[in-house]
CSV table of N, CA and C in Angstrom, one decimal:
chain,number,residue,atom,x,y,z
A,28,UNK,N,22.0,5.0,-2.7
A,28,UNK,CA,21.4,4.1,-1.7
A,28,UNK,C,20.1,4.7,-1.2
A,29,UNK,N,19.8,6.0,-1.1
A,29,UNK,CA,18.3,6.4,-1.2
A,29,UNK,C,18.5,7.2,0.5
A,30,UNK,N,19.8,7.0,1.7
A,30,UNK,CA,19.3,6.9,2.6
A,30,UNK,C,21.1,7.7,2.8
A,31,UNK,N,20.9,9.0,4.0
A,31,UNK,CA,22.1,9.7,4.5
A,31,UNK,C,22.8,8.9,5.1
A,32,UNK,N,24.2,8.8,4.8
A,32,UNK,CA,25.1,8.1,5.8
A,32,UNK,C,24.7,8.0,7.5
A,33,UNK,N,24.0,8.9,7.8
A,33,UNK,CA,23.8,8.5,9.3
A,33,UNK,C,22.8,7.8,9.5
A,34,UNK,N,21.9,7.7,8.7
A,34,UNK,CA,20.6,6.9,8.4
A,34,UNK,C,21.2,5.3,8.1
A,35,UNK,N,22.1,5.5,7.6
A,35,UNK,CA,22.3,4.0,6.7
A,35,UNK,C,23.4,3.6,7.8
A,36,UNK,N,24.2,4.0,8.5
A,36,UNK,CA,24.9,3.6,9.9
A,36,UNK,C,23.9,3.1,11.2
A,37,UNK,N,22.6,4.0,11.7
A,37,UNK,CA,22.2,3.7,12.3
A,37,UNK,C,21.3,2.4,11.8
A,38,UNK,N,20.9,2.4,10.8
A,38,UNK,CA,20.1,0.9,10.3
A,38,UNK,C,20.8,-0.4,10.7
A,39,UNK,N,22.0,-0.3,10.2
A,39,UNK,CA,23.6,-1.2,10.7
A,39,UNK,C,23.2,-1.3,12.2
A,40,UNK,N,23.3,0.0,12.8
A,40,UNK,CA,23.6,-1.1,13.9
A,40,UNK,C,22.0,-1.4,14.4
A,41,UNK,N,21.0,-1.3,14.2
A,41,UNK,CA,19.9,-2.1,14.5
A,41,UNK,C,20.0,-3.4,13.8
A,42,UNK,N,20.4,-3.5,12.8
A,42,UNK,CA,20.9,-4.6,12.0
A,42,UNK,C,21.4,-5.8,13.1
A,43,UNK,N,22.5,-5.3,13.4
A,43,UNK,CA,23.6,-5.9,14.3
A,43,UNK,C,23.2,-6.3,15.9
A,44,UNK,N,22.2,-5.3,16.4
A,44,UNK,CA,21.2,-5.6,18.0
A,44,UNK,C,20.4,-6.4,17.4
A,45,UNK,N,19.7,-6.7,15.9
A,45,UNK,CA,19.3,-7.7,16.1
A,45,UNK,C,19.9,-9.3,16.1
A,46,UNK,N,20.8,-9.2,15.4
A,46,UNK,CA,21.3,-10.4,15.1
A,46,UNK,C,22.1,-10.7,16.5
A,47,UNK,N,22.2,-9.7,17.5
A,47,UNK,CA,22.6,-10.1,18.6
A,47,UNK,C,21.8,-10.5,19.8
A,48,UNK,N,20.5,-10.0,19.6
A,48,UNK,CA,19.5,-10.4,20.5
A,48,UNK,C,19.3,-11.6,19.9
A,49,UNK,N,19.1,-12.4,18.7
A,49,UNK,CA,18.4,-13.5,18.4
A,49,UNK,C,20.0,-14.7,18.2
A,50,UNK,N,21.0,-14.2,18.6
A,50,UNK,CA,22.1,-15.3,18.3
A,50,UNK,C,23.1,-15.5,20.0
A,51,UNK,N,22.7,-14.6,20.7
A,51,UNK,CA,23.3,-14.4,21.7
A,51,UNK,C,22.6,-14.4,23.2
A,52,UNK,N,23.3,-14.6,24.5
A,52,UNK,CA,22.6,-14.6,25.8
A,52,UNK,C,22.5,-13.1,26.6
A,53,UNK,N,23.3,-12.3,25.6
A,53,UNK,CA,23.9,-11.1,26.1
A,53,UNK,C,22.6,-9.6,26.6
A,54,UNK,N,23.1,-9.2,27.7
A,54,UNK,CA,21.9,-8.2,27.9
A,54,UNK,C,21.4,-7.0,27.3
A,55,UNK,N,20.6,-6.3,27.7
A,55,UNK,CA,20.4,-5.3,26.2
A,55,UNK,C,21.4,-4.0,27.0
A,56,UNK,N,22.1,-4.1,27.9
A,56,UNK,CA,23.4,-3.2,28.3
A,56,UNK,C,24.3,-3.5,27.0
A,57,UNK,N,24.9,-4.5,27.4
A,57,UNK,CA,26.0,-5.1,26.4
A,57,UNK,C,25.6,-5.7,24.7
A,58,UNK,N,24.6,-5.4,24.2
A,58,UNK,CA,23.9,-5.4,23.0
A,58,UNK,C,23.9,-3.6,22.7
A,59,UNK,N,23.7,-2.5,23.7
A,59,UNK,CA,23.7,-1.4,23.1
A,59,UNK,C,25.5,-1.2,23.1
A,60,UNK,N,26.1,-1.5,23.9
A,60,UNK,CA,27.2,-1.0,23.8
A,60,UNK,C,28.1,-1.8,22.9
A,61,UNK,N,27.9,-2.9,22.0
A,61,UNK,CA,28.7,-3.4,21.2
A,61,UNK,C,28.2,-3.0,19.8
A,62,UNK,N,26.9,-2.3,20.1
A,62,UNK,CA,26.2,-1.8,18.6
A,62,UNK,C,26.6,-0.4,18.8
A,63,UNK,N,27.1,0.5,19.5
A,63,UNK,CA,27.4,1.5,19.6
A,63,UNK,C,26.0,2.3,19.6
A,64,UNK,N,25.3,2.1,20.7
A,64,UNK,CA,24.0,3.0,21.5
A,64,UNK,C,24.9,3.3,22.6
A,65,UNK,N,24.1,4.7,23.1
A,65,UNK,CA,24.9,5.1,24.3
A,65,UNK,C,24.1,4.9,25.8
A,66,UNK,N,22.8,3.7,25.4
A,66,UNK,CA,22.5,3.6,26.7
A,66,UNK,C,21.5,2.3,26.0
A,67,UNK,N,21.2,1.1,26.6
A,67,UNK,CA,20.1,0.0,26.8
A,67,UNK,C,18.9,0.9,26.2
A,68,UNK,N,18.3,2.4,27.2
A,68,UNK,CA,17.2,2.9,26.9
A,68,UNK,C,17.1,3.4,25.4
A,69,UNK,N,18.2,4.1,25.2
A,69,UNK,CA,18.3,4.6,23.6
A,69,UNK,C,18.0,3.2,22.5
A,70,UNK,N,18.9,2.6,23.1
A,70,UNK,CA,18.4,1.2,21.5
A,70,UNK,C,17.4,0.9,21.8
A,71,UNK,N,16.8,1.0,22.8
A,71,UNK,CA,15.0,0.5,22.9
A,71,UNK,C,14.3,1.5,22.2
A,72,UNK,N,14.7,2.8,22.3
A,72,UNK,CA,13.8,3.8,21.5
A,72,UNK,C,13.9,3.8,20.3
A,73,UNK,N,15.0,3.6,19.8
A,73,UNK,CA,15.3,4.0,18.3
A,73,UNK,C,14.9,2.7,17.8
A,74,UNK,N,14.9,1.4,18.5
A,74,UNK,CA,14.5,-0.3,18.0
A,74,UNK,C,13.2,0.1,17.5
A,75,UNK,N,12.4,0.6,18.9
A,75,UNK,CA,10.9,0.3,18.8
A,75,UNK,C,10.3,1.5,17.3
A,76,UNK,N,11.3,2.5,17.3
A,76,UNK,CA,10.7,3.3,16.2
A,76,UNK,C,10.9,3.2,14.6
A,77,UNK,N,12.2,1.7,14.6
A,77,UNK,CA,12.5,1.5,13.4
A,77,UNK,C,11.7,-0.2,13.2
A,78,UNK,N,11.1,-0.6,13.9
A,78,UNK,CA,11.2,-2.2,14.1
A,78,UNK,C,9.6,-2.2,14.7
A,79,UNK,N,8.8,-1.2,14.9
A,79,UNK,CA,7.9,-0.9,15.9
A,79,UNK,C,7.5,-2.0,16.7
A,80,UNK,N,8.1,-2.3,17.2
A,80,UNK,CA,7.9,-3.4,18.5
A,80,UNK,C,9.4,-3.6,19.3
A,81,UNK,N,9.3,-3.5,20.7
A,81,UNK,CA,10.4,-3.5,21.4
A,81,UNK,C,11.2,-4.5,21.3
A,82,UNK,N,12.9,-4.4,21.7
A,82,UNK,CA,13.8,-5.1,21.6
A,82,UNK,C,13.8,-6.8,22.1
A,83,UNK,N,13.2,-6.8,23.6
A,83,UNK,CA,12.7,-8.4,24.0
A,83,UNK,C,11.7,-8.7,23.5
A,84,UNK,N,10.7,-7.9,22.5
A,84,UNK,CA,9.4,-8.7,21.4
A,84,UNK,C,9.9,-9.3,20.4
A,85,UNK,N,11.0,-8.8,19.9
A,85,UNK,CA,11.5,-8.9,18.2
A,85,UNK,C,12.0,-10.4,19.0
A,86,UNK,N,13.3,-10.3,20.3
A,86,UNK,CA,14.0,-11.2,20.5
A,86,UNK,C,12.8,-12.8,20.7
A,87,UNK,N,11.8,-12.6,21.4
A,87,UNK,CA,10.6,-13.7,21.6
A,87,UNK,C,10.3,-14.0,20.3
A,88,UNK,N,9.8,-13.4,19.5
A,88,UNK,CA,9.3,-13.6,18.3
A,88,UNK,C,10.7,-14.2,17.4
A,89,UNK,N,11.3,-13.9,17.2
A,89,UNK,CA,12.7,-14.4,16.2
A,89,UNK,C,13.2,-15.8,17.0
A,90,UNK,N,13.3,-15.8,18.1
A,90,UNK,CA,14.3,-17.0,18.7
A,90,UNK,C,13.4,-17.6,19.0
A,91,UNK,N,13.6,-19.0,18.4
A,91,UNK,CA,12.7,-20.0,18.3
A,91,UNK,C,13.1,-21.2,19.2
């Protein structure tokens, strides 16, 4: 796969915050903790460093 099991876990769950920010009403509390982040601020950091643009950008831009 080119990419360490913890690499390719954490992609998953950015994966999964997205498809939850653009299919859901849910807040980014309950988006980190069903993706398994241990805080709203952490999936913002790790979003904005894999996705480079924050979590409510991606969600404006995607949800139409």
């Amino acid at each position: 796969m080119g990419v360490s099991i913890s690499e390719y876990i954490l992609n998953y769950r950015i994966d999964q915050a997205k498809h939850l920010l653009t299919t859901t009403n849910k807040n980014m509390n309950e988006i980190a903790e069903a993706c398994g982040f241990s805080s709203a601020n952490y999936l913002s950091l790790i979003f904005k460093e894999k996705e480079s643009l924050s979590p409510l950008a991606y969600k404006k831009i995607k949800k139409v």
